[in-house]
PDB file of C-alpha atoms in Angstrom:
ATOM      1  CA  MET E   1     -13.984  13.483 -53.169  1.00 47.00           C
ATOM      2  CA  THR E   2     -17.765  12.481 -53.729  1.00 52.00           C
ATOM      3  CA  GLN E   3     -19.723  14.577 -54.897  1.00 54.00           C
ATOM      4  CA  THR E   4     -23.144  15.484 -52.571  1.00 50.00           C
ATOM      5  CA  ASP E   5     -26.427  14.101 -54.144  1.00 53.00           C
ATOM      6  CA  PRO E   6     -28.823  16.349 -55.192  1.00 54.00           C
ATOM      7  CA  SER E   7     -31.512  15.431 -53.315  1.00 53.00           C
ATOM      8  CA  ILE E   8     -30.409  16.399 -49.867  1.00 52.00           C
ATOM      9  CA  THR E   9     -31.196  18.953 -48.776  1.00 63.00           C
ATOM     10  CA  GLU E  10     -30.025  22.432 -47.541  1.00 63.00           C
ATOM     11  CA  LEU E  11     -31.110  21.364 -43.822  1.00 58.00           C
ATOM     12  CA  GLN E  12     -29.810  17.939 -44.218  1.00 60.00           C
ATOM     13  CA  GLN E  13     -26.401  19.632 -45.208  1.00 61.00           C
ATOM     14  CA  LYS E  14     -26.065  21.959 -42.201  1.00 60.00           C
ATOM     15  CA  HIS E  15     -27.353  18.541 -40.091  1.00 59.00           C
ATOM     16  CA  ILE E  16     -24.687  16.292 -41.174  1.00 59.00           C
ATOM     17  CA  GLY E  17     -22.050  19.500 -41.109  1.00 63.00           C
ATOM     18  CA  PHE E  18     -22.880  19.827 -36.950  1.00 65.00           C
ATOM     19  CA  SER E  19     -22.669  16.506 -36.637  1.00 73.00           C
ATOM     20  CA  SER E  20     -19.093  16.146 -38.233  1.00 72.00           C
ATOM     21  CA  LEU E  21     -18.018  18.769 -36.338  1.00 74.00           C
ATOM     22  CA  LEU E  22     -19.294  17.484 -32.775  1.00 80.00           C
ATOM     23  CA  PHE E  23     -18.028  13.877 -33.479  1.00 79.00           C
ATOM     24  CA  GLY E  24     -14.713  15.870 -34.422  1.00 80.00           C
ATOM     25  CA  ILE E  25     -14.531  17.528 -31.291  1.00 85.00           C
ATOM     26  CA  LEU E  26     -15.402  14.661 -29.558  1.00 87.00           C
ATOM     27  CA  CYS E  27     -12.571  12.708 -30.744  1.00 87.00           C
ATOM     28  CA  ILE E  28      -9.962  15.760 -30.350  1.00 89.00           C
ATOM     29  CA  CYS E  29     -11.282  15.282 -26.705  1.00 92.00           C
ATOM     30  CA  PHE E  30     -10.886  11.523 -25.948  1.00 91.00           C
ATOM     31  CA  PHE E  31      -6.852  11.891 -28.073  1.00 91.00           C
ATOM     32  CA  LEU E  32      -6.285  15.102 -25.933  1.00 93.00           C
ATOM     33  CA  LEU E  33      -7.569  13.343 -22.543  1.00 94.00           C
ATOM     34  CA  PHE E  34      -6.075  10.143 -23.593  1.00 93.00           C
ATOM     35  CA  SER E  35      -2.811  10.783 -24.091  1.00 94.00           C
ATOM     36  CA  ALA E  36      -2.098  13.063 -21.122  1.00 95.00           C
ATOM     37  CA  LEU E  37      -3.147  10.273 -19.474  1.00 94.00           C
ATOM     38  CA  GLY E  38      -0.405   8.339 -21.340  1.00 94.00           C
ATOM     39  CA  VAL E  39       1.979  11.136 -20.095  1.00 94.00           C
ATOM     40  CA  TRP E  40       0.989  11.384 -16.742  1.00 93.00           C
ATOM     41  CA  GLN E  41       1.686   7.331 -16.465  1.00 93.00           C
ATOM     42  CA  VAL E  42       4.955   7.416 -17.814  1.00 93.00           C
ATOM     43  CA  GLN E  43       5.991  10.271 -15.224  1.00 93.00           C
ATOM     44  CA  ARG E  44       4.195   7.902 -12.304  1.00 89.00           C
ATOM     45  CA  LEU E  45       6.927   5.190 -14.179  1.00 90.00           C
ATOM     46  CA  ASN E  46      10.160   7.058 -13.811  1.00 87.00           C
ATOM     47  CA  TRP E  47       8.449   7.919 -10.041  1.00 84.00           C
ATOM     48  CA  LYS E  48       8.223   5.044  -9.327  1.00 85.00           C
ATOM     49  CA  THR E  49      11.467   3.477 -11.256  1.00 87.00           C
ATOM     50  CA  ASN E  50      13.476   5.803  -8.642  1.00 83.00           C
ATOM     51  CA  LEU E  51      10.971   4.889  -5.913  1.00 80.00           C
ATOM     52  CA  ILE E  52      12.396   1.186  -6.000  1.00 83.00           C
ATOM     53  CA  ILE E  53      15.984   1.483  -6.714  1.00 85.00           C
ATOM     54  CA  SER E  54      16.040   4.591  -3.632  1.00 82.00           C
ATOM     55  CA  ALA E  55      14.488   1.656  -1.192  1.00 82.00           C
ATOM     56  CA  ASN E  56      16.514  -1.244  -2.681  1.00 83.00           C
ATOM     57  CA  GLN E  57      19.040   0.993  -1.929  1.00 86.00           C
ATOM     58  CA  ARG E  58      18.303   2.031   1.431  1.00 89.00           C
ATOM     59  CA  VAL E  59      17.120  -1.536   2.949  1.00 87.00           C
ATOM     60  CA  HIS E  60      21.054  -2.063   2.912  1.00 88.00           C
ATOM     61  CA  LEU E  61      21.974   1.013   4.459  1.00 92.00           C
ATOM     62  CA  PRO E  62      23.045   0.173   8.782  1.00 94.00           C
ATOM     63  CA  PRO E  63      20.199   0.854  11.230  1.00 95.00           C
ATOM     64  CA  ILE E  64      19.270   4.395  12.596  1.00 95.00           C
ATOM     65  CA  LYS E  65      17.365   4.683  15.783  1.00 96.00           C
ATOM     66  CA  ALA E  66      13.519   4.713  14.670  1.00 96.00           C
ATOM     67  CA  PRO E  67      12.238   8.264  14.154  1.00 96.00           C
ATOM     68  CA  PRO E  68      10.831   9.739  17.754  1.00 94.00           C
ATOM     69  CA  GLN E  69       7.617  12.078  17.933  1.00 95.00           C
ATOM     70  CA  ASN E  70       8.838  15.228  17.436  1.00 94.00           C
ATOM     71  CA  GLN E  71      10.118  13.854  13.304  1.00 96.00           C
ATOM     72  CA  TRP E  72       6.639  11.770  12.821  1.00 96.00           C
ATOM     73  CA  ALA E  73       4.977  14.413  10.757  1.00 94.00           C
ATOM     74  CA  HIS E  74       8.317  14.464   8.337  1.00 95.00           C
ATOM     75  CA  ILE E  75       7.692  10.561   7.745  1.00 95.00           C
ATOM     76  CA  THR E  76       6.801   9.657   4.427  1.00 93.00           C
ATOM     77  CA  PHE E  77       6.374   6.866   1.910  1.00 88.00           C
ATOM     78  CA  GLU E  78       8.787   8.114  -0.644  1.00 87.00           C
ATOM     79  CA  LYS E  79      12.000   8.750   1.456  1.00 89.00           C
ATOM     80  CA  ASP E  80      11.394   6.329   4.415  1.00 93.00           C
ATOM     81  CA  GLU E  81      10.008   2.905   3.685  1.00 91.00           C
ATOM     82  CA  TYR E  82      11.644  -0.128   4.195  1.00 92.00           C
ATOM     83  CA  ARG E  83      14.299   2.147   5.872  1.00 94.00           C
ATOM     84  CA  PRO E  84      16.460   0.257   8.651  1.00 96.00           C
ATOM     85  CA  VAL E  85      15.885   1.066  12.318  1.00 96.00           C
ATOM     86  CA  ILE E  86      16.665   0.571  15.524  1.00 96.00           C
ATOM     87  CA  ILE E  87      14.381   0.819  18.648  1.00 96.00           C
ATOM     88  CA  THR E  88      14.376  -0.175  22.728  1.00 96.00           C
ATOM     89  CA  GLY E  89      11.181  -0.976  24.307  1.00 95.00           C
ATOM     90  CA  LYS E  90       9.024  -2.940  26.230  1.00 95.00           C
ATOM     91  CA  PHE E  91       6.368  -5.366  24.084  1.00 94.00           C
ATOM     92  CA  LEU E  92       2.707  -5.094  25.315  1.00 94.00           C
ATOM     93  CA  THR E  93       1.764  -8.562  24.748  1.00 91.00           C
ATOM     94  CA  ASP E  94      -1.659  -8.817  25.757  1.00 91.00           C
ATOM     95  CA  LYS E  95      -2.466  -6.049  22.882  1.00 94.00           C
ATOM     96  CA  ASN E  96      -1.749  -8.035  20.493  1.00 95.00           C
ATOM     97  CA  ILE E  97      -3.165  -7.856  16.730  1.00 95.00           C
ATOM     98  CA  PHE E  98      -3.360 -10.694  13.992  1.00 96.00           C
ATOM     99  CA  VAL E  99      -3.317  -9.810  10.792  1.00 96.00           C
ATOM    100  CA  THR E 100      -4.256 -12.316   8.044  1.00 95.00           C
ATOM    101  CA  ALA E 101      -1.668 -13.080   5.668  1.00 93.00           C
ATOM    102  CA  VAL E 102       0.289 -15.538   3.726  1.00 90.00           C
ATOM    103  CA  ALA E 103       4.063 -16.372   4.016  1.00 88.00           C
ATOM    104  CA  GLN E 104       5.863 -19.520   3.442  1.00 81.00           C
ATOM    105  CA  ASP E 105       3.195 -20.702   1.126  1.00 85.00           C
ATOM    106  CA  THR E 106       1.248 -20.877   4.538  1.00 91.00           C
ATOM    107  CA  THR E 107      -2.107 -19.048   5.760  1.00 94.00           C
ATOM    108  CA  GLY E 108      -1.699 -17.172   8.660  1.00 95.00           C
ATOM    109  CA  TYR E 109      -1.268 -14.025  10.288  1.00 96.00           C
ATOM    110  CA  TRP E 110       1.381 -11.353  10.921  1.00 96.00           C
ATOM    111  CA  VAL E 111       1.393 -10.147  14.912  1.00 96.00           C
ATOM    112  CA  LEU E 112       1.645  -6.772  15.694  1.00 97.00           C
ATOM    113  CA  THR E 113       2.408  -5.693  19.126  1.00 96.00           C
ATOM    114  CA  PRO E 114       2.788  -2.387  20.013  1.00 96.00           C
ATOM    115  CA  LEU E 115       6.533  -1.188  21.421  1.00 96.00           C
ATOM    116  CA  GLN E 116       5.940   0.959  24.783  1.00 95.00           C
ATOM    117  CA  THR E 117       9.541   2.994  24.566  1.00 94.00           C
ATOM    118  CA  ALA E 118      11.129   4.819  27.500  1.00 91.00           C
ATOM    119  CA  GLU E 119       9.225   8.278  26.033  1.00 91.00           C
ATOM    120  CA  ASN E 120       6.186   6.384  26.712  1.00 91.00           C
ATOM    121  CA  THR E 121       5.783   6.513  23.476  1.00 94.00           C
ATOM    122  CA  LEU E 122       4.216   3.453  20.962  1.00 96.00           C
ATOM    123  CA  THR E 123       5.142   1.906  17.594  1.00 97.00           C
ATOM    124  CA  PHE E 124       3.559  -1.231  16.503  1.00 97.00           C
ATOM    125  CA  VAL E 125       6.286  -4.290  15.981  1.00 97.00           C
ATOM    126  CA  ASN E 126       5.698  -6.910  13.252  1.00 96.00           C
ATOM    127  CA  ARG E 127       7.140  -9.234  15.213  1.00 95.00           C
ATOM    128  CA  GLY E 128       6.256 -11.948  12.231  1.00 94.00           C
ATOM    129  CA  PHE E 129       4.219 -15.105  11.271  1.00 95.00           C
ATOM    130  CA  ILE E 130       2.796 -17.850  12.557  1.00 94.00           C
ATOM    131  CA  PRO E 131       0.812 -20.392  11.000  1.00 94.00           C
ATOM    132  CA  MET E 132      -3.445 -19.984  11.183  1.00 93.00           C
ATOM    133  CA  ASP E 133      -2.922 -23.382  13.272  1.00 92.00           C
ATOM    134  CA  ALA E 134      -0.644 -22.566  15.991  1.00 92.00           C
ATOM    135  CA  ARG E 135      -2.336 -18.978  16.776  1.00 91.00           C
ATOM    136  CA  HIS E 136      -4.104 -20.871  19.677  1.00 91.00           C
ATOM    137  CA  ASP E 137      -1.072 -21.857  21.380  1.00 90.00           C
ATOM    138  CA  PHE E 138       0.511 -18.750  20.736  1.00 90.00           C
ATOM    139  CA  GLN E 139      -2.012 -16.698  22.128  1.00 89.00           C
ATOM    140  CA  ASN E 140      -2.123 -18.898  24.843  1.00 88.00           C
ATOM    141  CA  SER E 141       1.770 -18.716  25.627  1.00 85.00           C
ATOM    142  CA  GLU E 142       1.296 -14.677  25.123  1.00 84.00           C
ATOM    143  CA  GLN E 143      -1.081 -14.614  28.043  1.00 79.00           C
ATOM    144  CA  SER E 144       0.623 -16.973  30.551  1.00 73.00           C
ATOM    145  CA  HIS E 145       2.913 -14.402  30.671  1.00 65.00           C
ATOM    146  CA  THR E 146       0.809 -11.666  30.671  1.00 63.00           C
ATOM    147  CA  ASN E 147      -1.199 -13.077  33.840  1.00 61.00           C
ATOM    148  CA  THR E 148       2.534 -13.975  35.403  1.00 60.00           C
ATOM    149  CA  PRO E 149       2.591 -12.187  39.115  1.00 55.00           C
ATOM    150  CA  HIS E 150       4.025  -8.761  38.952  1.00 51.00           C
ATOM    151  CA  SER E 151       4.616  -9.146  35.203  1.00 52.00           C
ATOM    152  CA  ALA E 152       4.085  -5.437  34.211  1.00 51.00           C
ATOM    153  CA  THR E 153       7.047  -5.209  35.979  1.00 49.00           C
ATOM    154  CA  GLN E 154       9.456  -8.016  35.097  1.00 55.00           C
ATOM    155  CA  ILE E 155       8.359  -7.286  31.544  1.00 66.00           C
ATOM    156  CA  LYS E 156      12.467  -7.135  29.824  1.00 81.00           C
ATOM    157  CA  GLN E 157      13.482  -4.290  27.814  1.00 90.00           C
ATOM    158  CA  THR E 158      14.008  -5.841  23.882  1.00 91.00           C
ATOM    159  CA  THR E 159      15.584  -3.978  21.309  1.00 93.00           C
ATOM    160  CA  ILE E 160      14.423  -4.733  17.976  1.00 94.00           C
ATOM    161  CA  ILE E 161      16.429  -3.942  14.492  1.00 94.00           C
ATOM    162  CA  GLY E 162      14.273  -4.040  11.675  1.00 95.00           C
ATOM    163  CA  LEU E 163      12.481  -2.034   8.545  1.00 95.00           C
ATOM    164  CA  LEU E 164      10.119   1.117   8.642  1.00 96.00           C
ATOM    165  CA  ARG E 165       7.420   0.199   6.799  1.00 94.00           C
ATOM    166  CA  MET E 166       4.230   3.314   6.501  1.00 94.00           C
ATOM    167  CA  SER E 167       0.903   2.004   7.779  1.00 94.00           C
ATOM    168  CA  GLU E 168      -1.291   0.824   5.246  1.00 92.00           C
ATOM    169  CA  LYS E 169      -5.183   1.160   3.878  1.00 89.00           C
ATOM    170  CA  ASN E 170      -8.134  -0.302   4.707  1.00 82.00           C
ATOM    171  CA  GLY E 171      -8.842  -3.544   2.172  1.00 70.00           C
ATOM    172  CA  PHE E 172     -11.678  -3.388   0.036  1.00 70.00           C
ATOM    173  CA  PHE E 173     -14.806  -6.378   0.391  1.00 65.00           C
ATOM    174  CA  PRO E 174     -14.583  -8.675   1.119  1.00 70.00           C
ATOM    175  CA  ARG E 175     -11.326  -8.620   3.030  1.00 80.00           C
ATOM    176  CA  LYS E 176     -12.389  -5.566   4.418  1.00 90.00           C
ATOM    177  CA  ASN E 177     -11.099  -4.926   7.823  1.00 92.00           C
ATOM    178  CA  ASN E 178     -13.469  -5.499  10.762  1.00 92.00           C
ATOM    179  CA  PRO E 179     -12.025  -4.176  13.843  1.00 92.00           C
ATOM    180  CA  ASP E 180     -15.687  -4.902  15.516  1.00 92.00           C
ATOM    181  CA  THR E 181     -14.382  -8.497  15.193  1.00 92.00           C
ATOM    182  CA  ASN E 182     -11.434  -8.165  15.209  1.00 91.00           C
ATOM    183  CA  LEU E 183     -10.990  -8.971  11.853  1.00 93.00           C
ATOM    184  CA  TRP E 184      -7.400  -7.675   9.996  1.00 95.00           C
ATOM    185  CA  TYR E 185      -6.511  -7.783   6.297  1.00 94.00           C
ATOM    186  CA  THR E 186      -4.075  -5.264   6.502  1.00 94.00           C
ATOM    187  CA  ARG E 187      -1.799  -3.479   8.954  1.00 94.00           C
ATOM    188  CA  ASP E 188      -4.349  -0.017   9.333  1.00 95.00           C
ATOM    189  CA  LEU E 189      -2.663   1.439  12.301  1.00 96.00           C
ATOM    190  CA  PRO E 190      -4.776   4.437  12.950  1.00 95.00           C
ATOM    191  CA  ALA E 191      -7.623   1.555  13.231  1.00 94.00           C
ATOM    192  CA  MET E 192      -5.840  -0.654  15.065  1.00 95.00           C
ATOM    193  CA  ALA E 193      -4.407   2.151  17.472  1.00 96.00           C
ATOM    194  CA  GLN E 194      -8.364   3.639  18.168  1.00 95.00           C
ATOM    195  CA  LYS E 195      -9.568  -0.417  18.673  1.00 95.00           C
ATOM    196  CA  LEU E 196      -6.890  -1.257  21.323  1.00 95.00           C
ATOM    197  CA  GLY E 197      -7.755   2.328  22.980  1.00 94.00           C
ATOM    198  CA  LEU E 198      -4.130   3.610  22.153  1.00 94.00           C
ATOM    199  CA  PRO E 199      -3.024   6.648  22.386  1.00 88.00           C
ATOM    200  CA  THR E 200       0.384   8.473  21.161  1.00 86.00           C
ATOM    201  CA  VAL E 201       1.095   5.782  18.503  1.00 95.00           C
ATOM    202  CA  ALA E 202       3.864   6.367  15.965  1.00 96.00           C
ATOM    203  CA  PRO E 203       2.417   7.084  12.266  1.00 96.00           C
ATOM    204  CA  TYR E 204       4.189   3.736  10.902  1.00 97.00           C
ATOM    205  CA  PHE E 205       5.137   0.152  12.371  1.00 97.00           C
ATOM    206  CA  ILE E 206       8.321  -1.889  12.165  1.00 97.00           C
ATOM    207  CA  ASP E 207       8.815  -5.273  10.265  1.00 95.00           C
ATOM    208  CA  ALA E 208      11.653  -7.386  12.869  1.00 94.00           C
ATOM    209  CA  GLY E 209      14.545  -8.660  11.332  1.00 89.00           C
ATOM    210  CA  LYS E 210      15.452 -12.488  11.703  1.00 80.00           C
ATOM    211  CA  LYS E 211      15.731 -13.778  14.930  1.00 68.00           C
ATOM    212  CA  THR E 212      18.822 -15.010  16.974  1.00 55.00           C
ATOM    213  CA  ALA E 213      19.044 -18.943  17.530  1.00 50.00           C
ATOM    214  CA  THR E 214      18.070 -18.326  20.960  1.00 49.00           C
ATOM    215  CA  GLN E 215      15.258 -16.633  20.947  1.00 61.00           C
ATOM    216  CA  ALA E 216      11.921 -18.374  20.153  1.00 66.00           C
ATOM    217  CA  THR E 217      10.554 -20.123  16.889  1.00 80.00           C
ATOM    218  CA  LEU E 218       7.476 -18.187  17.026  1.00 85.00           C
ATOM    219  CA  PRO E 219       6.740 -15.362  15.338  1.00 92.00           C
ATOM    220  CA  ILE E 220       9.295 -16.669  11.987  1.00 91.00           C
ATOM    221  CA  ALA E 221      10.608 -13.368  11.486  1.00 90.00           C
ATOM    222  CA  GLY E 222      12.521 -11.898   8.791  1.00 88.00           C
ATOM    223  CA  LEU E 223      10.592 -12.385   6.284  1.00 89.00           C
ATOM    224  CA  THR E 224      10.003  -8.941   4.622  1.00 85.00           C
ATOM    225  CA  ILE E 225       9.648  -8.828   1.082  1.00 80.00           C
ATOM    226  CA  VAL E 226      11.071  -5.569  -0.701  1.00 80.00           C
ATOM    227  CA  HIS E 227       8.947  -4.888  -3.305  1.00 77.00           C
ATOM    228  CA  PHE E 228       6.409  -2.333  -4.951  1.00 75.00           C
ATOM    229  CA  ARG E 229       3.604  -2.940  -7.760  1.00 80.00           C
ATOM    230  CA  ASN E 230       4.924  -0.950 -11.175  1.00 85.00           C
ATOM    231  CA  ASN E 231       2.674  -1.430 -13.680  1.00 90.00           C
ATOM    232  CA  HIS E 232       3.266   2.156 -15.452  1.00 89.00           C
ATOM    233  CA  LEU E 233       4.194   1.162 -18.444  1.00 92.00           C
ATOM    234  CA  VAL E 234       1.448  -1.138 -19.078  1.00 93.00           C
ATOM    235  CA  TYR E 235      -1.089   1.356 -17.972  1.00 93.00           C
ATOM    236  CA  ALA E 236       0.830   4.269 -20.740  1.00 93.00           C
ATOM    237  CA  ILE E 237       0.754   1.756 -23.694  1.00 94.00           C
ATOM    238  CA  THR E 238      -2.833   1.657 -22.583  1.00 95.00           C
ATOM    239  CA  TRP E 239      -3.378   5.267 -22.787  1.00 93.00           C
ATOM    240  CA  PHE E 240      -1.515   5.608 -25.839  1.00 94.00           C
ATOM    241  CA  THR E 241      -2.748   2.753 -27.675  1.00 94.00           C
ATOM    242  CA  LEU E 242      -6.739   4.555 -26.815  1.00 93.00           C
ATOM    243  CA  ALA E 243      -5.125   7.863 -28.313  1.00 92.00           C
ATOM    244  CA  ALA E 244      -4.128   6.388 -31.449  1.00 92.00           C
ATOM    245  CA  GLY E 245      -7.612   4.401 -31.887  1.00 91.00           C
ATOM    246  CA  VAL E 246      -9.326   7.519 -31.738  1.00 89.00           C
ATOM    247  CA  LEU E 247      -7.148   9.336 -33.852  1.00 87.00           C
ATOM    248  CA  GLY E 248      -7.378   6.475 -36.580  1.00 88.00           C
ATOM    249  CA  ALA E 249     -11.131   6.501 -35.881  1.00 84.00           C
ATOM    250  CA  SER E 250     -12.010   9.747 -36.627  1.00 82.00           C
ATOM    251  CA  PHE E 251      -9.812   9.887 -39.749  1.00 80.00           C
ATOM    252  CA  PHE E 252     -11.890   6.942 -40.960  1.00 78.00           C
ATOM    253  CA  VAL E 253     -15.277   8.417 -39.961  1.00 73.00           C
ATOM    254  CA  LEU E 254     -14.743  11.964 -41.461  1.00 66.00           C
ATOM    255  CA  ARG E 255     -13.023  10.639 -44.929  1.00 72.00           C
ATOM    256  CA  GLN E 256     -16.607   7.918 -45.429  1.00 69.00           C
ATOM    257  CA  LYS E 257     -18.363  11.161 -44.241  1.00 62.00           C
ATOM    258  CA  SER E 258     -16.154  13.322 -46.708  1.00 59.00           C
TER     259      SER E 258
END
């Protein structure tokens, strides 16, 4: 250990001691903080891994009736996302929402349409994907059916089998939903319901499954990909590396001052 320079005054000695103590306290605080964040990410990793396993098992279960209104409050992402469901009702095709998307290496839209059930509740159904250049013709086709005389009473009941999906949050600039201009990037159900003036809308939507050969070509249904982002291992390694770096740096600096 190096000896103290006799020329250093007692005041300077106290200043060095105080700064070393403060530096040590800060290092301990940052070490504990980074370590805690690393542990938290490990816990999140375990949660996400179990969630992925559960969802991949759930997607192959036989479909059940879509949760009715008295069960909406109990639906959660963890236990219900990607659950196969079946629902019957009438599509309100004059209230389509087009959500910008990329599918099959093509830019286009998800077509979300409210489905009115016999209980008079509404559930958005993602009927599938249409390419961007097909939107105009598709809208004209939908409009022609809507404007047909007595169309409101002639709309047939439709049964949809698909996957239950939870409402998505609004996006971030520049891909942020703009209801005023009817520009959508995420499937934010409350905002969509408010835009269309719809009451009693389910807190989930349904990704429609593949169509039969006799159904219309567009929208292209059955394109759901069961996917969860899982970067928690990378985050955990990052936080633990920072904690180790702080610990190593503190030992090096304090040793130089000793």
